[in-house]
Backbone as JSON, one array per atom type, in Angstrom:
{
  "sequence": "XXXXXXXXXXXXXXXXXXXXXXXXXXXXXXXXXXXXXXXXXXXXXXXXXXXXXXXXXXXXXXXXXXXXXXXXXXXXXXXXXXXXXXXXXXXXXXXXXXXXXXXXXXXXXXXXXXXXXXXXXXXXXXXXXXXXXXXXXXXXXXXXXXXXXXXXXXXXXXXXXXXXXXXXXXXXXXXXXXXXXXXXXXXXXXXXXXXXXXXXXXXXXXXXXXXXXXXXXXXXXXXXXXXXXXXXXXXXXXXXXXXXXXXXXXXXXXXXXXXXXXXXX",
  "N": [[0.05, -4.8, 2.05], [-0.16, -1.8, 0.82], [0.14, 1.53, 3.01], [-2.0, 4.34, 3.06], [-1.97, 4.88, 1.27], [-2.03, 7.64, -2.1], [-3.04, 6.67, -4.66], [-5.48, 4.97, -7.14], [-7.09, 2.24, -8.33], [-4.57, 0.68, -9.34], [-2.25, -1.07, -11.68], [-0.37, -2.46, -10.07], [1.37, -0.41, -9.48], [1.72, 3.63, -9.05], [-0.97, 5.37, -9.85], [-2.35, 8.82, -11.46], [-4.9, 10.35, -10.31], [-6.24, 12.03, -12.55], [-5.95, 9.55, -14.27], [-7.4, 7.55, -13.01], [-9.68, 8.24, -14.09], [-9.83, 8.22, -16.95], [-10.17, 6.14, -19.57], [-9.22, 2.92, -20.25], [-6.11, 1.73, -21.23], [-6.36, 0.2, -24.62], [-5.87, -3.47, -24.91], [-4.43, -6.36, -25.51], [-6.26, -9.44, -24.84], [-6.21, -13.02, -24.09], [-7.91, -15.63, -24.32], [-7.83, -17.89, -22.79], [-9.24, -19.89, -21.38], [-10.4, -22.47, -21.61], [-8.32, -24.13, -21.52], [-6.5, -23.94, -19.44], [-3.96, -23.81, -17.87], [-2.37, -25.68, -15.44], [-0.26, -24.63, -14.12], [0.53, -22.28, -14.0], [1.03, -19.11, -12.7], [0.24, -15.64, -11.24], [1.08, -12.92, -12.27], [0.45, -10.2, -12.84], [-2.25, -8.21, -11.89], [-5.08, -6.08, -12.47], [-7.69, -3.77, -12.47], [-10.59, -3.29, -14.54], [-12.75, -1.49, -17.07], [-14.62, 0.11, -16.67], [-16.88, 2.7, -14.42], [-20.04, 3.99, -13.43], [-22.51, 2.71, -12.46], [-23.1, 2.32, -10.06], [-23.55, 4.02, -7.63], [-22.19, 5.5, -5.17], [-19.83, 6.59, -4.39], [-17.78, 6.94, -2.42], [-14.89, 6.66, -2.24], [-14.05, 9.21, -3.32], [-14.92, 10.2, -6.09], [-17.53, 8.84, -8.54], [-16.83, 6.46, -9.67], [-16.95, 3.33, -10.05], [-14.95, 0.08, -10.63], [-16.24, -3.14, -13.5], [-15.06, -4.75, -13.95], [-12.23, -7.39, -13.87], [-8.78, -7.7, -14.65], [-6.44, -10.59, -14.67], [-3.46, -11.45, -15.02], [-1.17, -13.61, -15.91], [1.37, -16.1, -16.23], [2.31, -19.37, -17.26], [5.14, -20.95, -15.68], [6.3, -23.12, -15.35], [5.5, -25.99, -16.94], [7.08, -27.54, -19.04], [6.58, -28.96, -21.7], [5.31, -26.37, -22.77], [7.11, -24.34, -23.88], [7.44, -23.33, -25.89], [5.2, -22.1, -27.14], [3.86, -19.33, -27.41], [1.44, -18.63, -26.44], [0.09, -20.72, -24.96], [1.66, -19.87, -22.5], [0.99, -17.58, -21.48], [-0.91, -15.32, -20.8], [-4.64, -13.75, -20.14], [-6.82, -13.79, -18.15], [-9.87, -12.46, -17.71], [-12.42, -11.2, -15.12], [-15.54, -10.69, -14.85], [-18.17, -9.22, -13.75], [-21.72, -9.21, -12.83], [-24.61, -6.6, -13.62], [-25.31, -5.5, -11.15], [-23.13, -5.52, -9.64], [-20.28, -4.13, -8.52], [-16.78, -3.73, -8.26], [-15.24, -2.16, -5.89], [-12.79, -0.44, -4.9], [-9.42, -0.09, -4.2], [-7.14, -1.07, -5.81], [-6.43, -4.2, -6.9], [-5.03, -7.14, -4.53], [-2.68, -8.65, -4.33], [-1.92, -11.89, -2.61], [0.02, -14.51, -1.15], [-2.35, -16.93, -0.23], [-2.55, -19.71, 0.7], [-0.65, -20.46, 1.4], [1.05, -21.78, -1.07], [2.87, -21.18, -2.75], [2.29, -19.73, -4.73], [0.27, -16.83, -5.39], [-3.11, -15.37, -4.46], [-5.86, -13.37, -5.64], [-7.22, -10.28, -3.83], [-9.76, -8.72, -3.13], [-11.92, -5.9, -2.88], [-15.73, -6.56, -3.23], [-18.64, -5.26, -4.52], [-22.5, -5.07, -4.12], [-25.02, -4.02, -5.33], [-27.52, -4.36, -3.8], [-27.15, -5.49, -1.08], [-24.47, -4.1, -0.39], [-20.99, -4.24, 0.43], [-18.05, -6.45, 0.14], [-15.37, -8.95, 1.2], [-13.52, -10.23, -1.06], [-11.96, -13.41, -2.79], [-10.04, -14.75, -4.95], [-9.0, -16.85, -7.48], [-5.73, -18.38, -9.71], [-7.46, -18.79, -12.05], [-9.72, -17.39, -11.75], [-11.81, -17.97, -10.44], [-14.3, -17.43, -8.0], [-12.97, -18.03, -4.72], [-13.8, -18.03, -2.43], [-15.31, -16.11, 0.39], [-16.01, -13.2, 2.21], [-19.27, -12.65, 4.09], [-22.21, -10.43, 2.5], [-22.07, -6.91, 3.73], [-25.2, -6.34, 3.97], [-26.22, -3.87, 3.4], [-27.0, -1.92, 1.01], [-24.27, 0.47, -0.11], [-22.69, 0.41, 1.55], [-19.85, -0.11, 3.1], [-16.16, -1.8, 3.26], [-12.39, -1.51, 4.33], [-9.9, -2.43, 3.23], [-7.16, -4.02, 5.85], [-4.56, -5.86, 6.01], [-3.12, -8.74, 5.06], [-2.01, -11.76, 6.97], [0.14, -14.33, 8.72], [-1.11, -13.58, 11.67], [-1.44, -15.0, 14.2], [0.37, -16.85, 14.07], [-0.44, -19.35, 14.08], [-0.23, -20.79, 11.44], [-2.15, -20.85, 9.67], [-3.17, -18.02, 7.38], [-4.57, -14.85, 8.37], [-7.25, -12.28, 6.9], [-6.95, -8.77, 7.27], [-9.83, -6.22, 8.22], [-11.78, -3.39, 8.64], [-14.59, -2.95, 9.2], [-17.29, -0.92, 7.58], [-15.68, 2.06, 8.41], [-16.55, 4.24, 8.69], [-19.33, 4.53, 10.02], [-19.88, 1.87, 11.99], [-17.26, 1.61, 12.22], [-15.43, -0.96, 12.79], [-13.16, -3.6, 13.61], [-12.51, -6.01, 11.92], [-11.23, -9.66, 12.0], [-10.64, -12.42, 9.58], [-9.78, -15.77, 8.89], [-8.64, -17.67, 6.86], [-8.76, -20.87, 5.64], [-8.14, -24.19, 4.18], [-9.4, -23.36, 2.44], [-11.95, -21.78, 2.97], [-13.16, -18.92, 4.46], [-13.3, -18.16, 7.75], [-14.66, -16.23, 10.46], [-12.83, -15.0, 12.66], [-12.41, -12.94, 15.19], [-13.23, -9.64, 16.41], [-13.5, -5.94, 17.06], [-14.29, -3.03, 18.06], [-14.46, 0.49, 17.26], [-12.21, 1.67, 16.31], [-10.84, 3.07, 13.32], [-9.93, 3.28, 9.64], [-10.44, 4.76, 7.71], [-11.95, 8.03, 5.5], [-14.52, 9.3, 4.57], [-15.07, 10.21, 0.85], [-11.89, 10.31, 0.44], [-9.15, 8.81, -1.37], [-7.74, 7.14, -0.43], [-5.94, 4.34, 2.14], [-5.87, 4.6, 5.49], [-4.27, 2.95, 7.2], [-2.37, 0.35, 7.75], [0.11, -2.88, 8.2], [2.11, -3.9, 10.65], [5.86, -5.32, 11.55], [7.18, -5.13, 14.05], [9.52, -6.74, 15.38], [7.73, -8.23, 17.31], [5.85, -10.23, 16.69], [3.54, -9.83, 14.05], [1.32, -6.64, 14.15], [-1.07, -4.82, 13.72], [-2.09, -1.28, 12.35], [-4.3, 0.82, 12.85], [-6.2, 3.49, 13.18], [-7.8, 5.63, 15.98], [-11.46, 5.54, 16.51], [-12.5, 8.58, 16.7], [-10.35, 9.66, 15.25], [-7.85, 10.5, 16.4], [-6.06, 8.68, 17.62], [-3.49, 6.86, 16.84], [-3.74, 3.84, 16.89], [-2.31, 0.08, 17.8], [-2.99, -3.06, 16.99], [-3.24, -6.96, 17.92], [-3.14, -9.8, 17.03], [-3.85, -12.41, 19.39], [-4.37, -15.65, 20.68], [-7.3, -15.59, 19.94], [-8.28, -13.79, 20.24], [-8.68, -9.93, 20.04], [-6.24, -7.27, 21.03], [-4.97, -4.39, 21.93], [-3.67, -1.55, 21.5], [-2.66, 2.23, 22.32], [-0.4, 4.26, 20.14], [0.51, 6.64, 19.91], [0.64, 9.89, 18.83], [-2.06, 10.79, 16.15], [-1.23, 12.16, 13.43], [-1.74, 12.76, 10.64], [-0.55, 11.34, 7.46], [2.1, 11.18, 7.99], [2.69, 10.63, 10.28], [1.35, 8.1, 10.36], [3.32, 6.48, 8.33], [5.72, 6.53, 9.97], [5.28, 4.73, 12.09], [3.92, 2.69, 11.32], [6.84, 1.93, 10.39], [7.79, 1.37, 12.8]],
  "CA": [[-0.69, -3.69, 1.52], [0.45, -0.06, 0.99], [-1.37, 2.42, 3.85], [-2.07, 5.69, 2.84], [-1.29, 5.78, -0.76], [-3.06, 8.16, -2.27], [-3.2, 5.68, -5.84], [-6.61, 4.43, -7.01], [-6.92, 1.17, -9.23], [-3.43, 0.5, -10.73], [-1.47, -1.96, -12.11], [0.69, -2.96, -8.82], [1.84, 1.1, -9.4], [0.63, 4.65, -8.72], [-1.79, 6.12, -11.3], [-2.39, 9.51, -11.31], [-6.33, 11.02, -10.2], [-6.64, 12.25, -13.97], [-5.6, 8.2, -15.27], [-8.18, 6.91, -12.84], [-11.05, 8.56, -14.18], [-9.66, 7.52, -17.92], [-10.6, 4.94, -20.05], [-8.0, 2.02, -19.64], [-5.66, 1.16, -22.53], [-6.84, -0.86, -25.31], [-4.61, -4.46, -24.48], [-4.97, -7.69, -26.11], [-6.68, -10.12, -23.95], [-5.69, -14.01, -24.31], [-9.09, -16.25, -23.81], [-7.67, -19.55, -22.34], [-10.15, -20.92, -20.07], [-10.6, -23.58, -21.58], [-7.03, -24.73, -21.74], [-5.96, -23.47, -18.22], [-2.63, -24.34, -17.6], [-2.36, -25.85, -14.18], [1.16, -24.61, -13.61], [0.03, -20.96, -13.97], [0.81, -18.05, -11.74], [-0.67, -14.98, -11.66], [2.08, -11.83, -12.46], [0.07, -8.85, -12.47], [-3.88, -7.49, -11.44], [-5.6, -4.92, -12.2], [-9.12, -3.57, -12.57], [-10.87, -2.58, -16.15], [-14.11, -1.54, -17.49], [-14.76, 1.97, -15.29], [-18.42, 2.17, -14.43], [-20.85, 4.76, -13.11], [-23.65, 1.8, -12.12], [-22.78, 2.13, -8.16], [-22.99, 5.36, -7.12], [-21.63, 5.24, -4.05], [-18.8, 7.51, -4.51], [-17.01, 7.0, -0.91], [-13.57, 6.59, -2.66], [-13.93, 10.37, -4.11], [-15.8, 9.93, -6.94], [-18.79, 7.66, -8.68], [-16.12, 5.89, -10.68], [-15.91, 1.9, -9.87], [-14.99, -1.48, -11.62], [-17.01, -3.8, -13.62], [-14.29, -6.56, -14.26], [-10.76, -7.79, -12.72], [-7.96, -8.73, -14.87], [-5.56, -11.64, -14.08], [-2.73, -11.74, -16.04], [-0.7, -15.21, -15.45], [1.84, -17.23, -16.96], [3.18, -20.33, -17.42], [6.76, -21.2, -16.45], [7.16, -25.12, -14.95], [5.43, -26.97, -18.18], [8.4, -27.47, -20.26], [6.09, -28.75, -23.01], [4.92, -25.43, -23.5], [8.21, -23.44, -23.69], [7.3, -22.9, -27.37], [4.04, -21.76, -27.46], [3.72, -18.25, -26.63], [-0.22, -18.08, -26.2], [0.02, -21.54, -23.7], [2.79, -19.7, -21.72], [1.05, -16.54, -20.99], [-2.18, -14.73, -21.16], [-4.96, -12.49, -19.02], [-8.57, -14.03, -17.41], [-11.05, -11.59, -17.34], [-13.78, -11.58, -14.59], [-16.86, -9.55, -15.47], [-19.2, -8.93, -13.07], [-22.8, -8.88, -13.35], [-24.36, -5.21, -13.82], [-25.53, -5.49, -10.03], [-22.08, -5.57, -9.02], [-19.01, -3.45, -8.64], [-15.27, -3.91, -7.51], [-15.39, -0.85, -5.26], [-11.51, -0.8, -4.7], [-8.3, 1.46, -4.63], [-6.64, -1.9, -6.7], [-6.81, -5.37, -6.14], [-4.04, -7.14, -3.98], [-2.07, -10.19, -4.7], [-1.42, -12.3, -1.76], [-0.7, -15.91, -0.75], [-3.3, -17.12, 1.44], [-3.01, -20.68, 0.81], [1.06, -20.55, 1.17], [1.55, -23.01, -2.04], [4.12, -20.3, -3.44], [0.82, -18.92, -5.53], [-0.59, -15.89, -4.96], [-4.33, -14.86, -4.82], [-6.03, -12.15, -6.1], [-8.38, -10.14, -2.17], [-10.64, -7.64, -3.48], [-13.72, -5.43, -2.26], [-16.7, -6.39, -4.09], [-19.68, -4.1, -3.65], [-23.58, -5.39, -4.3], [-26.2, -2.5, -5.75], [-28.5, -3.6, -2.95], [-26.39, -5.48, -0.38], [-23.39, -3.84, -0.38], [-19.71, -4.81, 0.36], [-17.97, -7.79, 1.0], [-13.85, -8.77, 0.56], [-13.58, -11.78, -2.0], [-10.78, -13.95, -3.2], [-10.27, -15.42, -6.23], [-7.45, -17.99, -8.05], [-5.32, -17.8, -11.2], [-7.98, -18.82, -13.06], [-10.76, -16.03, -11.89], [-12.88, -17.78, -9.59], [-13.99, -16.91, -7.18], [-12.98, -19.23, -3.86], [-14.24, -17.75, -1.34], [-15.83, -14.34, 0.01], [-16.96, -13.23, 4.03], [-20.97, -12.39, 3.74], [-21.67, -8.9, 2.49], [-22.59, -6.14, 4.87], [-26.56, -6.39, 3.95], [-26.95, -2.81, 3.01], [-26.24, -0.75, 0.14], [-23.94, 1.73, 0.06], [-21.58, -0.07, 2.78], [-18.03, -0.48, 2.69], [-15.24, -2.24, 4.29], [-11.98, -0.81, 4.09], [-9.16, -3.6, 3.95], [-5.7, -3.4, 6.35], [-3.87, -6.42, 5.52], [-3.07, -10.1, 5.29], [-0.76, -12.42, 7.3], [-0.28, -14.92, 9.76], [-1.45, -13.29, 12.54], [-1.29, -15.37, 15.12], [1.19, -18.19, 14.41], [-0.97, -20.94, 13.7], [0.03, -21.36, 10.46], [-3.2, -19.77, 8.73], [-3.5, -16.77, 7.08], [-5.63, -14.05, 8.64], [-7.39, -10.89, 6.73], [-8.16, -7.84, 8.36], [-10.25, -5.27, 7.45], [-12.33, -1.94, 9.32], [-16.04, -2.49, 8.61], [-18.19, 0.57, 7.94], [-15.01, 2.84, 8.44], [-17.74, 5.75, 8.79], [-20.45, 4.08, 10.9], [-19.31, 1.26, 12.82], [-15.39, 1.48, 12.72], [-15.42, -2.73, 13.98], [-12.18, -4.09, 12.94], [-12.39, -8.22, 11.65], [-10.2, -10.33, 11.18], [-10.81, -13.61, 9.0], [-8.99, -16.83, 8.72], [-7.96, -18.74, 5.38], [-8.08, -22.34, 5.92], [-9.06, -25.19, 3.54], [-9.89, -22.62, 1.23], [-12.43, -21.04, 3.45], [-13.09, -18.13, 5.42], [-14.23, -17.79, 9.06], [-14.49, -14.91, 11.7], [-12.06, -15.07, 14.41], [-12.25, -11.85, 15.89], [-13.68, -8.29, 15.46], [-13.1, -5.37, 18.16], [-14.87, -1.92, 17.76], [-13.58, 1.63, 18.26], [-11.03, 1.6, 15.15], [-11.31, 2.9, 11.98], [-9.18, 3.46, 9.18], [-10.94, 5.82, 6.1], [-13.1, 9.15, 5.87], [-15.34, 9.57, 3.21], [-14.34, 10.66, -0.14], [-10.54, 9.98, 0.43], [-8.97, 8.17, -2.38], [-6.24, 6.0, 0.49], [-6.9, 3.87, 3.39], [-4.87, 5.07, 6.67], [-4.22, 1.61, 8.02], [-1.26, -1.0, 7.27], [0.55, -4.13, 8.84], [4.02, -4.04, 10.62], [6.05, -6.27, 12.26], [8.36, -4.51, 15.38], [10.16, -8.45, 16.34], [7.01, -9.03, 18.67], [4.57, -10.63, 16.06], [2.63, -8.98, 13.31], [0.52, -5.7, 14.44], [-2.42, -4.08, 12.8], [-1.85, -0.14, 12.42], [-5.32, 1.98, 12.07], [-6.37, 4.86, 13.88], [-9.13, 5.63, 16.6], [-12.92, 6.3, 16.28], [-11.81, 9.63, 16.44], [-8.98, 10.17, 14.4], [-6.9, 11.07, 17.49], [-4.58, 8.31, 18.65], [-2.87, 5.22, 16.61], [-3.43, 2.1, 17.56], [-1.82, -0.69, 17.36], [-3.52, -4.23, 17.75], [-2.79, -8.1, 17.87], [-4.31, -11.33, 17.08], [-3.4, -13.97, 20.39], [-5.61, -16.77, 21.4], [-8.42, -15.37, 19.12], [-8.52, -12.2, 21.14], [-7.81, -8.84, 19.9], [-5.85, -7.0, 21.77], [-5.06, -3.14, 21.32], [-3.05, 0.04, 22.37], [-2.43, 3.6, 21.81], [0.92, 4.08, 20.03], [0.9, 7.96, 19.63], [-0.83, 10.93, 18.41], [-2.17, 10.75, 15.21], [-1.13, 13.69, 12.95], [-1.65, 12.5, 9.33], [-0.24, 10.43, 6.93], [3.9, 11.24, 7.52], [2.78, 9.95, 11.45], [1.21, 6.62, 10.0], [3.97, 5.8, 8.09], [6.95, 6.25, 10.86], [4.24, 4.02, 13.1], [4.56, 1.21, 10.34], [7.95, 2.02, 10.05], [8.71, 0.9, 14.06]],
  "C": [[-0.02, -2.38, 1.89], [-0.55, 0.43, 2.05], [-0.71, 3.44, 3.37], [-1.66, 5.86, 1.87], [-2.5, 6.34, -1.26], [-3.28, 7.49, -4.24], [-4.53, 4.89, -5.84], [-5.94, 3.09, -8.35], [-5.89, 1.22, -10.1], [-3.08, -0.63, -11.01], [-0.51, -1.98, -10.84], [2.18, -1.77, -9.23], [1.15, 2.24, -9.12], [0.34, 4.86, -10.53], [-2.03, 7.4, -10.71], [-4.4, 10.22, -11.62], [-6.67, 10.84, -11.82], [-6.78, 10.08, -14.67], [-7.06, 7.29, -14.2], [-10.05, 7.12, -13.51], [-11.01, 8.59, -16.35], [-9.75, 6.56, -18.65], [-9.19, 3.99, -20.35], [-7.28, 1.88, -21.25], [-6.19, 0.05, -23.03], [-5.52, -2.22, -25.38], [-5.43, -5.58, -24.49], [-5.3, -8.67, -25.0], [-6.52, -11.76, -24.31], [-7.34, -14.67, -23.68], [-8.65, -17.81, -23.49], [-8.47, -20.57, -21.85], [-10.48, -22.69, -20.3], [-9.36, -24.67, -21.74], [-6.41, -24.29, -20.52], [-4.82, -24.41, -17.77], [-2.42, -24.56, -15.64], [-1.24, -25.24, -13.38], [1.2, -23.22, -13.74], [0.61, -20.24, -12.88], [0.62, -16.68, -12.2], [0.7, -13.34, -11.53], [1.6, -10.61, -12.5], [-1.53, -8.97, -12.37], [-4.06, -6.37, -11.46], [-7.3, -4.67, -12.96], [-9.42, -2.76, -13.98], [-12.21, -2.16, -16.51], [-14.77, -0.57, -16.34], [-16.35, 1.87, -15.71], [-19.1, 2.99, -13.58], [-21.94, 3.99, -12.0], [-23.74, 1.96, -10.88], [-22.51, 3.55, -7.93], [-22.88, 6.12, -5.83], [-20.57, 6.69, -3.62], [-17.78, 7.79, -2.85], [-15.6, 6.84, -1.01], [-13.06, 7.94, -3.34], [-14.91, 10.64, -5.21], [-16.95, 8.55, -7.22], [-18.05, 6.09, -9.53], [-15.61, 4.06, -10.2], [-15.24, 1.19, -10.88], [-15.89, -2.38, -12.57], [-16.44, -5.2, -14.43], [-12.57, -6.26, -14.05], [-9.86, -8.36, -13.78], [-6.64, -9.34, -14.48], [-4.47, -11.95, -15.18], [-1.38, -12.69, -15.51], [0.17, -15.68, -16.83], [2.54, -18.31, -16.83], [4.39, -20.77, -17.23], [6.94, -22.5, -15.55], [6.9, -25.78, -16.2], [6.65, -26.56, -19.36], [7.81, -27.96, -21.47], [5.24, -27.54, -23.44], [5.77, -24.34, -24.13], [8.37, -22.8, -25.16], [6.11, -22.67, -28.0], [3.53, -21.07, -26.41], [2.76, -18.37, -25.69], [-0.03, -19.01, -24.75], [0.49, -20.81, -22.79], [2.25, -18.3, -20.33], [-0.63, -15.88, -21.28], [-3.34, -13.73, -20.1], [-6.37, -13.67, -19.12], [-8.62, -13.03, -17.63], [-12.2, -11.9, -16.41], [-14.67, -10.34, -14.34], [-17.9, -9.82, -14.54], [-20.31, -8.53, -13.46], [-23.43, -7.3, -13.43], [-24.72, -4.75, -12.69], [-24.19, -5.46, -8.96], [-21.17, -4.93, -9.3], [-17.64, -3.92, -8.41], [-15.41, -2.43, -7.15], [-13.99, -0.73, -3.95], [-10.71, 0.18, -4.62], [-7.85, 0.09, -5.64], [-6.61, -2.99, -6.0], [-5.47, -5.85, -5.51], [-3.66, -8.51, -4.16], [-1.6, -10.55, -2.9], [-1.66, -13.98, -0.99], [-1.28, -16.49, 0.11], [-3.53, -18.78, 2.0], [-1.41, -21.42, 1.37], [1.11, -21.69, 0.47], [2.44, -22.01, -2.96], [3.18, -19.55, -4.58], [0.48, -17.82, -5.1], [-2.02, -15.86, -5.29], [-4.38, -13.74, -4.81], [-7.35, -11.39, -4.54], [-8.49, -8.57, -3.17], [-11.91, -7.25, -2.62], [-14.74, -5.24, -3.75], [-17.82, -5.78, -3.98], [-21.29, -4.63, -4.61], [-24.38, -4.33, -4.31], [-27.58, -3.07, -4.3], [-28.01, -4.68, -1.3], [-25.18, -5.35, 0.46], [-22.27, -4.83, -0.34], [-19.26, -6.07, 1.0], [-16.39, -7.94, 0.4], [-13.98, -10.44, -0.04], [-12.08, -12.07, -2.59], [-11.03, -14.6, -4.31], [-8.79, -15.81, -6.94], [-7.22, -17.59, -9.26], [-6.1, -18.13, -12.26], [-9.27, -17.87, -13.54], [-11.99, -16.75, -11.73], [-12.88, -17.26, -8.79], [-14.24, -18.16, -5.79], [-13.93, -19.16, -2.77], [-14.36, -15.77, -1.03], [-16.49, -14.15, 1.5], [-18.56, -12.14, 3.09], [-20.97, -11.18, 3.48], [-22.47, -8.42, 3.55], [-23.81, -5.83, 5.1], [-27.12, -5.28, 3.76], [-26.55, -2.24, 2.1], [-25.22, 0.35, 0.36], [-23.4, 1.82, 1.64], [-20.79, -0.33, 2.5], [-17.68, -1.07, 3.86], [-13.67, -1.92, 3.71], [-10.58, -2.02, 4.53], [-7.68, -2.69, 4.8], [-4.5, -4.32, 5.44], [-3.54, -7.95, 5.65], [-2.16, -10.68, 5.71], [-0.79, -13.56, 8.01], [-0.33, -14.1, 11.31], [-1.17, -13.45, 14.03], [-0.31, -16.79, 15.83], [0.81, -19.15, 14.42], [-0.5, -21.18, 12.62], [-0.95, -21.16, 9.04], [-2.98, -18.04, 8.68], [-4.69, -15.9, 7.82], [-5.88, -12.9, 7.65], [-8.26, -10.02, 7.53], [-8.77, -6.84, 7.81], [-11.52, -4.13, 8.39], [-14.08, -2.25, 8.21], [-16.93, -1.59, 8.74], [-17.38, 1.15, 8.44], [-15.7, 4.0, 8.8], [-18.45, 5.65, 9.9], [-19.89, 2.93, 12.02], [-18.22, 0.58, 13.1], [-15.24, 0.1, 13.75], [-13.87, -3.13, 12.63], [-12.39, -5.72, 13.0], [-11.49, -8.76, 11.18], [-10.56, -11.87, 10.97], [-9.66, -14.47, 8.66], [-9.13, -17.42, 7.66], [-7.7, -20.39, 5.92], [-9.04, -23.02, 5.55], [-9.86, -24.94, 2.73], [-11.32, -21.67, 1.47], [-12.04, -20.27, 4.21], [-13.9, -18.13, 6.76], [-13.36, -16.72, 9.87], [-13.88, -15.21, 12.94], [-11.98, -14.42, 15.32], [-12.85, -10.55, 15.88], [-13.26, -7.6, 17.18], [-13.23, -3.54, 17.65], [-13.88, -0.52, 18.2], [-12.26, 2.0, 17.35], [-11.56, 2.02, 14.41], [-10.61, 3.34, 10.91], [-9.39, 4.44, 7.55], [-11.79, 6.62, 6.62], [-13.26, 9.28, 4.31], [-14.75, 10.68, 2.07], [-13.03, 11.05, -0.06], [-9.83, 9.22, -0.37], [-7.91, 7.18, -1.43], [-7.2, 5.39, 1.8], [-5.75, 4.21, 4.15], [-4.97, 3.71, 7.33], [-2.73, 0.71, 7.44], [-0.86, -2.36, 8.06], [2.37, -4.09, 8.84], [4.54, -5.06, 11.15], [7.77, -6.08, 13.23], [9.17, -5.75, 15.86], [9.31, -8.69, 17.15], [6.08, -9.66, 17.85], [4.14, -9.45, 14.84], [1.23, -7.94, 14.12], [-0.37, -5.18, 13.16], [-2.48, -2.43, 13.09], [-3.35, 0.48, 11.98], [-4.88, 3.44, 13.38], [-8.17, 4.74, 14.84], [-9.92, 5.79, 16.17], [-12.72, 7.86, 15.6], [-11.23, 10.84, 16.06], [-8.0, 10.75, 15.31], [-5.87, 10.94, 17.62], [-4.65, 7.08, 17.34], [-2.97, 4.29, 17.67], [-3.18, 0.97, 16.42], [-2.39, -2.31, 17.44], [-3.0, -5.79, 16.83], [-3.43, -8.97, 17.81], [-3.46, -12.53, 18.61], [-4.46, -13.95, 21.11], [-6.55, -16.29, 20.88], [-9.0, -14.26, 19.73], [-7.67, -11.1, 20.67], [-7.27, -8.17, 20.84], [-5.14, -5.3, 21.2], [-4.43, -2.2, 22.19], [-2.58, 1.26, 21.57], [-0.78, 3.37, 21.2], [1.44, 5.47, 20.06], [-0.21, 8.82, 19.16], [-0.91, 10.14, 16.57], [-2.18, 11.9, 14.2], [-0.91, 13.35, 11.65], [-0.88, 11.52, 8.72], [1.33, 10.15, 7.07], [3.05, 10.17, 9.33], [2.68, 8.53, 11.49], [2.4, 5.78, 9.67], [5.16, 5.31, 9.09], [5.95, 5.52, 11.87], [4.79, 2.61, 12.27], [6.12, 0.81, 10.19], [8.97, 1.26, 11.63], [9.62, 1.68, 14.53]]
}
């Protein structure tokens, strides 16, 4: 994951403020589902169908999501190599009108390591708020940690990896960035999620900011987790070993050029 881009919902590029608050290009949509090509992968994501319904506005404006598309194609079946439509095409997943994607853009990343990527999004509930969900090249959804039980709650992702050297994926992510700055980190395995960790006193967004100040580096000692204090003071840096976070100052914190040379090692 990018930290600190100031880019809301793009196409795996920046968009510009004015293009987020634009109605999306009109772009032919391919309805496969019922022919889902097993041999699929998923080549670009991005969010469509701009939506008022959630008015939340903690990303800058009132402006969310109200459907995800997955655009995937085909290239091991060699009996399709002549039939465009098989080869290539877009899911759509449409959310009910109780629900948002309340996102900067969604993030491709493999969590299952089968050379696939998934699609890790923040989904946001009109009266239980937020929660980070995953979903496959076909636009389910697999799996999803519980949402935060209140409206008009966020969680503010950092980033996904192996963590700790087991061999599972972890995601991490700053819950309630505002209110109770708790950093979690969840495990991928067997196609579920469970809580391995959390550790308060972090937090990585301030209200109506269109970026998240957080990322994931990796200095030769393991993968680190980059936010920022309670705060906003000091960087820290923290670690997943033995299912214990673990955490330290790395420097001052003086905006977004400081974040990046932090990530940068």
């Amino acid at each position: 994951m990018t930290a600190g881009t100031k880019a809301r919902r793009h196409l795996l590029r920046p968009w510009s403020r004015f293009a987020r608050r634009a109605a999306l290009a009109v772009m032919l949509l391919v309805d496969l589902a019922a022919a889902w090509p097993l041999a699929a992968e998923i080549r670009a994501v991005e969010f469509a169908e701009p939506t008022t319904r959630y008015p939340h506005g903690v990303l800058g404006d009132s402006v969310e999501y109200g459907s995800l598309l997955i655009h995937w194609r085909n290239t091991n079946d060699k009996r399709l190599r002549y039939d465009a439509v098989a080869r290539q095409g877009t899911t759509v997943v449409s959310l009910p009108q109780s629900r948002v994607f309340e996102d900067l853009a969604p993030r491709l990343v493999d969590l299952d390591g089968d050379g696939r990527s998934e699609v890790l999004v923040v989904e946001s509930d009109a009266r239980l708020g937020a929660q980070l969900a995953i979903y496959d090249q076909s636009g389910d959804k697999i799996a999803a940690t519980p949402p935060i039980g209140t409206r008009f709650r966020w969680l503010a992702p950092i980033g996904a990896a192996d963590l700790d050297g087991d061999g599972h994926v972890e995601i991490a992510y700053i819950d309630r960035p505002h209110l109770a700055k708790t950093l979690r980190i969840w495990r991928f395995e067997a196609g579920k999620l469970s809580q391995v960790a959390s550790a308060t006193g972090l937090t990585n967004h301030r209200i109506g900011e269109d970026f998240i100040t957080s990322g994931l580096r990796n200095c030769g000692q393991g993968p680190q987790l980059i936010t920022v204090d309670a705060n906003w003071q000091r960087l820290v840096a923290s670690r997943l070993i033995a299912g214990q976070i673990q955490s330290h100052d790395i420097g001052a914190f003086e905006g977004s050029n400081s974040l990046q040379r932090a990530l940068g090692c």
